[in-house]
């Protein structure tokens, strides 16, 4: 571990994957531990604590240790997808509990909550993402066990004040869990603002190369609620596979440089195209025109992330035409990879989606800025 340099920053520790070298050979890059089972001692004890791969795995643990350091938590859990991370938190609630969740959030979580919540006896109440007065009133009315936040949130990038949401949650003894996939620990550390649990789709920025499906949870305290989540992973078997954990460990080594580069590109693109003749609205929390800018400036540091949305002239047709004309930007779902992606969210989410029809969501990658701007210019010119 970081025994030679105890004051090293989380960034340095992540780059070195906590500086662990493998004891047998001195390898700087750790091996992948793939064994599903472990030998018992003659007295039937497991001397290293590993019993079976559904409960725990050393490669998973190494990646968890890096993420715990990045988020400033006390423990992490890596699971098979962002969805299994999010659902693990809600499944730890008990029938009769209420969860307050934001109106605008990752559509997959909203869709699952709408069916699961009612069936499992957990009441789901929606609050406006950036309206803490309403959140407080709903909290006093419903006395939830959990408040869920997502900030900045897909795909309008509205910003939730984490510190205020945490105060509101704690005033009734509720937990605050934050989907921080878009912010990443590079730009925001929700636990430092008072959140209890951080969730990531590690498929996105944490891994960063669009080649792993993964999810993560980090906790500020190892308490009874966290232990329920730990046993859910073990009992229903959602642990991340060792190869995925190894790729994630590699991805996190470059997290800071990737996120800083994507944020700088996104800020430059947002500034360049705000006010463009084919642009109805540029949605990026880094712009002073964004309604969440002041809160984002308070709780994000080092940038505003790589995600932005553009509302295009000409309604749905205009947006779809602009996406069709892009060459460097790939028309694909997901986000947080090194390559730039574009998506017409409304067609993905279906008719019940609150997303405007003229909106294109962009995951800005780390390509050369001039190339991305030129590609957008030529696609918009054809609208
Ligand atoms: C992708 C995503 C998820 C779901 O994660 P998967 O890894 O696809 O299961 C949840 N929240 C946000 C913000 C996401 O972008």
mmCIF file of C-alpha atoms in Angstrom, residues 54-256:
data_model
loop_
_atom_site.group_PDB
_atom_site.id
_atom_site.type_symbol
_atom_site.label_atom_id
_atom_site.label_comp_id
_atom_site.label_asym_id
_atom_site.label_seq_id
_atom_site.Cartn_x
_atom_site.Cartn_y
_atom_site.Cartn_z
ATOM 1 C CA UNK A 54 -19.419 -15.295 -5.303
ATOM 2 C CA UNK A 55 -18.587 -13.753 -1.937
ATOM 3 C CA UNK A 56 -15.250 -12.135 -2.649
ATOM 4 C CA UNK A 57 -12.303 -11.947 -5.015
ATOM 5 C CA UNK A 58 -8.844 -10.415 -4.630
ATOM 6 C CA UNK A 59 -8.851 -8.545 -7.969
ATOM 7 C CA UNK A 60 -12.253 -7.087 -7.083
ATOM 8 C CA UNK A 61 -10.885 -6.102 -3.680
ATOM 9 C CA UNK A 62 -7.901 -4.323 -5.239
ATOM 10 C CA UNK A 63 -10.160 -2.263 -7.499
ATOM 11 C CA UNK A 64 -12.486 -1.574 -4.549
ATOM 12 C CA UNK A 65 -9.571 -0.282 -2.482
ATOM 13 C CA UNK A 66 -8.669 2.236 -5.205
ATOM 14 C CA UNK A 67 -12.266 3.436 -5.483
ATOM 15 C CA UNK A 68 -12.637 3.741 -1.693
ATOM 16 C CA UNK A 69 -9.555 5.978 -1.728
ATOM 17 C CA UNK A 70 -10.863 8.060 -4.646
ATOM 18 C CA UNK A 71 -14.218 8.694 -2.958
ATOM 19 C CA UNK A 72 -12.845 9.082 0.577
ATOM 20 C CA UNK A 73 -15.120 6.327 1.898
ATOM 21 C CA UNK A 74 -14.617 3.420 4.287
ATOM 22 C CA UNK A 75 -15.596 0.545 1.965
ATOM 23 C CA UNK A 76 -16.682 -0.171 -1.606
ATOM 24 C CA UNK A 77 -18.535 -2.926 -3.405
ATOM 25 C CA UNK A 78 -18.055 -3.671 -7.077
ATOM 26 C CA UNK A 79 -20.943 -5.332 -8.865
ATOM 27 C CA UNK A 80 -21.809 -6.576 -12.335
ATOM 28 C CA UNK A 81 -23.402 -3.338 -13.603
ATOM 29 C CA UNK A 82 -24.446 0.153 -12.601
ATOM 30 C CA UNK A 83 -28.013 -1.140 -12.470
ATOM 31 C CA UNK A 84 -27.096 -3.859 -9.979
ATOM 32 C CA UNK A 85 -25.359 -1.195 -7.858
ATOM 33 C CA UNK A 86 -28.437 1.064 -7.855
ATOM 34 C CA UNK A 87 -30.941 -1.745 -7.338
ATOM 35 C CA UNK A 88 -28.822 -3.173 -4.513
ATOM 36 C CA UNK A 89 -29.393 0.021 -2.532
ATOM 37 C CA UNK A 90 -33.166 0.027 -3.077
ATOM 38 C CA UNK A 91 -33.440 -3.702 -2.330
ATOM 39 C CA UNK A 92 -31.851 -3.035 1.060
ATOM 40 C CA UNK A 93 -34.989 -1.043 1.983
ATOM 41 C CA UNK A 94 -37.837 -2.785 3.787
ATOM 42 C CA UNK A 95 -41.486 -3.086 2.738
ATOM 43 C CA UNK A 96 -43.303 0.036 3.938
ATOM 44 C CA UNK A 97 -40.230 2.267 3.487
ATOM 45 C CA UNK A 98 -40.391 5.351 1.292
ATOM 46 C CA UNK A 99 -37.668 6.475 -1.122
ATOM 47 C CA UNK A 100 -37.527 9.996 -2.544
ATOM 48 C CA UNK A 101 -36.036 9.976 -6.039
ATOM 49 C CA UNK A 102 -35.418 12.747 -8.585
ATOM 50 C CA UNK A 103 -37.831 13.428 -11.441
ATOM 51 C CA UNK A 104 -34.996 13.477 -13.961
ATOM 52 C CA UNK A 105 -32.706 10.522 -13.520
ATOM 53 C CA UNK A 106 -31.082 7.653 -15.412
ATOM 54 C CA UNK A 107 -34.075 6.177 -17.214
ATOM 55 C CA UNK A 108 -33.212 2.544 -16.416
ATOM 56 C CA UNK A 109 -33.356 3.185 -12.671
ATOM 57 C CA UNK A 110 -36.628 5.134 -13.007
ATOM 58 C CA UNK A 111 -38.170 2.361 -15.122
ATOM 59 C CA UNK A 112 -37.140 -0.346 -12.635
ATOM 60 C CA UNK A 113 -38.363 1.653 -9.620
ATOM 61 C CA UNK A 114 -41.767 2.224 -11.175
ATOM 62 C CA UNK A 115 -42.422 -1.501 -11.408
ATOM 63 C CA UNK A 116 -40.355 -2.856 -8.514
ATOM 64 C CA UNK A 117 -41.300 -0.216 -5.940
ATOM 65 C CA UNK A 118 -45.012 -0.950 -6.030
ATOM 66 C CA UNK A 119 -44.545 -4.717 -6.216
ATOM 67 C CA UNK A 120 -42.158 -4.836 -3.259
ATOM 68 C CA UNK A 121 -44.011 -2.390 -1.042
ATOM 69 C CA UNK A 122 -41.453 0.408 -1.258
ATOM 70 C CA UNK A 123 -43.134 3.741 -1.921
ATOM 71 C CA UNK A 124 -41.423 5.858 -4.559
ATOM 72 C CA UNK A 125 -41.993 9.632 -4.389
ATOM 73 C CA UNK A 126 -40.460 11.982 -6.977
ATOM 74 C CA UNK A 127 -38.904 15.392 -6.231
ATOM 75 C CA UNK A 128 -37.649 18.101 -8.615
ATOM 76 C CA UNK A 129 -33.871 17.536 -8.882
ATOM 77 C CA UNK A 130 -32.772 21.053 -8.049
ATOM 78 C CA UNK A 131 -35.535 22.238 -5.717
ATOM 79 C CA UNK A 132 -34.391 21.645 -2.136
ATOM 80 C CA UNK A 133 -37.389 23.495 -0.653
ATOM 81 C CA UNK A 134 -39.729 20.952 -2.194
ATOM 82 C CA UNK A 135 -37.406 18.109 -1.212
ATOM 83 C CA UNK A 136 -37.557 19.297 2.413
ATOM 84 C CA UNK A 137 -41.358 19.524 2.366
ATOM 85 C CA UNK A 138 -41.704 16.046 0.805
ATOM 86 C CA UNK A 139 -39.222 14.668 3.327
ATOM 87 C CA UNK A 140 -41.203 16.047 6.270
ATOM 88 C CA UNK A 141 -44.418 14.703 4.740
ATOM 89 C CA UNK A 142 -43.208 11.203 3.779
ATOM 90 C CA UNK A 143 -40.340 10.597 6.253
ATOM 91 C CA UNK A 144 -38.341 8.516 3.753
ATOM 92 C CA UNK A 145 -35.709 5.917 4.640
ATOM 93 C CA UNK A 146 -33.691 6.884 1.548
ATOM 94 C CA UNK A 147 -33.183 9.941 -0.611
ATOM 95 C CA UNK A 148 -31.653 9.183 -4.004
ATOM 96 C CA UNK A 149 -29.916 11.913 -5.982
ATOM 97 C CA UNK A 150 -28.227 11.998 -9.362
ATOM 98 C CA UNK A 151 -26.005 14.971 -10.132
ATOM 99 C CA UNK A 152 -25.455 16.234 -12.748
ATOM 100 C CA UNK A 153 -28.435 14.242 -13.988
ATOM 101 C CA UNK A 154 -29.128 12.634 -17.329
ATOM 102 C CA UNK A 155 -29.730 14.281 -19.804
ATOM 103 C CA UNK A 156 -30.558 17.883 -18.788
ATOM 104 C CA UNK A 157 -27.602 17.967 -16.337
ATOM 105 C CA UNK A 158 -29.634 19.544 -13.575
ATOM 106 C CA UNK A 159 -27.609 19.822 -10.411
ATOM 107 C CA UNK A 160 -28.635 18.737 -6.915
ATOM 108 C CA UNK A 161 -27.102 20.451 -3.888
ATOM 109 C CA UNK A 162 -25.599 17.396 -2.175
ATOM 110 C CA UNK A 163 -24.842 19.111 1.159
ATOM 111 C CA UNK A 164 -28.399 20.423 1.459
ATOM 112 C CA UNK A 165 -29.926 17.090 0.378
ATOM 113 C CA UNK A 166 -27.773 15.368 3.032
ATOM 114 C CA UNK A 167 -28.976 17.767 5.756
ATOM 115 C CA UNK A 168 -32.573 17.143 4.695
ATOM 116 C CA UNK A 169 -32.108 13.350 4.658
ATOM 117 C CA UNK A 170 -30.382 13.287 8.031
ATOM 118 C CA UNK A 171 -33.072 15.462 9.639
ATOM 119 C CA UNK A 172 -35.422 12.448 9.441
ATOM 120 C CA UNK A 173 -32.752 9.743 9.844
ATOM 121 C CA UNK A 174 -32.749 8.886 6.122
ATOM 122 C CA UNK A 175 -29.711 7.933 4.047
ATOM 123 C CA UNK A 176 -28.608 10.016 1.077
ATOM 124 C CA UNK A 177 -27.303 7.991 -1.874
ATOM 125 C CA UNK A 178 -25.863 9.820 -4.894
ATOM 126 C CA UNK A 179 -25.465 8.479 -8.434
ATOM 127 C CA UNK A 180 -22.198 10.252 -9.201
ATOM 128 C CA UNK A 181 -21.489 8.480 -12.500
ATOM 129 C CA UNK A 182 -21.302 11.730 -14.466
ATOM 130 C CA UNK A 183 -19.350 13.791 -11.915
ATOM 131 C CA UNK A 184 -16.775 11.097 -11.105
ATOM 132 C CA UNK A 185 -14.649 11.328 -7.926
ATOM 133 C CA UNK A 186 -12.319 13.620 -9.854
ATOM 134 C CA UNK A 187 -14.866 16.468 -9.890
ATOM 135 C CA UNK A 188 -17.120 15.734 -6.887
ATOM 136 C CA UNK A 189 -16.781 13.588 -3.807
ATOM 137 C CA UNK A 190 -20.359 13.282 -2.515
ATOM 138 C CA UNK A 191 -19.302 11.721 0.816
ATOM 139 C CA UNK A 192 -17.305 14.860 1.647
ATOM 140 C CA UNK A 193 -20.535 16.846 1.136
ATOM 141 C CA UNK A 194 -22.433 14.646 3.581
ATOM 142 C CA UNK A 195 -23.814 11.833 1.392
ATOM 143 C CA UNK A 196 -23.887 8.334 2.904
ATOM 144 C CA UNK A 197 -23.472 6.234 -0.229
ATOM 145 C CA UNK A 198 -22.031 6.965 -3.685
ATOM 146 C CA UNK A 199 -23.096 4.917 -6.692
ATOM 147 C CA UNK A 200 -21.326 4.668 -10.050
ATOM 148 C CA UNK A 201 -22.000 3.021 -13.321
ATOM 149 C CA UNK A 202 -18.328 2.047 -13.526
ATOM 150 C CA UNK A 203 -19.095 1.165 -17.152
ATOM 151 C CA UNK A 204 -18.668 4.880 -17.803
ATOM 152 C CA UNK A 205 -15.813 7.160 -16.665
ATOM 153 C CA UNK A 206 -14.293 4.919 -13.978
ATOM 154 C CA UNK A 207 -13.401 2.284 -16.561
ATOM 155 C CA UNK A 208 -13.371 4.809 -19.372
ATOM 156 C CA UNK A 209 -12.785 2.622 -22.414
ATOM 157 C CA UNK A 210 -16.261 1.331 -23.312
ATOM 158 C CA UNK A 211 -15.217 -2.268 -22.786
ATOM 159 C CA UNK A 212 -16.613 -3.238 -19.370
ATOM 160 C CA UNK A 213 -20.095 -3.330 -17.809
ATOM 161 C CA UNK A 214 -19.626 -2.590 -14.123
ATOM 162 C CA UNK A 215 -21.154 -0.895 -11.115
ATOM 163 C CA UNK A 216 -19.880 0.392 -7.804
ATOM 164 C CA UNK A 217 -21.041 1.568 -4.400
ATOM 165 C CA UNK A 218 -18.931 3.382 -1.813
ATOM 166 C CA UNK A 219 -20.062 4.011 1.749
ATOM 167 C CA UNK A 220 -19.201 6.610 4.374
ATOM 168 C CA UNK A 221 -19.989 4.202 7.206
ATOM 169 C CA UNK A 222 -19.955 0.432 7.602
ATOM 170 C CA UNK A 223 -23.318 0.119 9.327
ATOM 171 C CA UNK A 224 -26.357 -2.172 9.280
ATOM 172 C CA UNK A 225 -27.731 -0.677 6.037
ATOM 173 C CA UNK A 226 -24.397 -1.185 4.275
ATOM 174 C CA UNK A 227 -24.215 -4.765 5.560
ATOM 175 C CA UNK A 228 -27.630 -5.460 4.026
ATOM 176 C CA UNK A 229 -26.222 -4.301 0.665
ATOM 177 C CA UNK A 230 -23.113 -6.453 1.175
ATOM 178 C CA UNK A 231 -25.224 -9.548 1.768
ATOM 179 C CA UNK A 232 -27.466 -8.768 -1.204
ATOM 180 C CA UNK A 233 -24.401 -8.869 -3.480
ATOM 181 C CA UNK A 234 -23.227 -12.136 -1.984
ATOM 182 C CA UNK A 235 -26.601 -13.851 -1.758
ATOM 183 C CA UNK A 236 -27.988 -12.986 -5.174
ATOM 184 C CA UNK A 237 -24.559 -13.177 -6.787
ATOM 185 C CA UNK A 238 -23.963 -9.809 -8.434
ATOM 186 C CA UNK A 239 -20.228 -9.554 -7.767
ATOM 187 C CA UNK A 240 -18.149 -8.209 -10.639
ATOM 188 C CA UNK A 241 -16.080 -10.799 -12.518
ATOM 189 C CA UNK A 242 -12.297 -10.765 -11.971
ATOM 190 C CA UNK A 243 -11.429 -9.870 -15.573
ATOM 191 C CA UNK A 244 -13.774 -6.892 -15.473
ATOM 192 C CA UNK A 245 -12.310 -5.834 -12.133
ATOM 193 C CA UNK A 246 -8.824 -6.000 -13.611
ATOM 194 C CA UNK A 247 -9.813 -3.837 -16.586
ATOM 195 C CA UNK A 248 -11.489 -1.392 -14.214
ATOM 196 C CA UNK A 249 -8.346 -1.248 -12.078
ATOM 197 C CA UNK A 250 -6.372 -0.378 -15.201
ATOM 198 C CA UNK A 251 -8.960 2.176 -16.297
ATOM 199 C CA UNK A 252 -8.957 3.999 -12.962
ATOM 200 C CA UNK A 253 -5.190 4.607 -13.259
ATOM 201 C CA UNK A 254 -5.894 7.201 -15.958
ATOM 202 C CA UNK A 255 -9.202 8.485 -14.559
ATOM 203 C CA UNK A 256 -7.925 11.947 -13.651
#
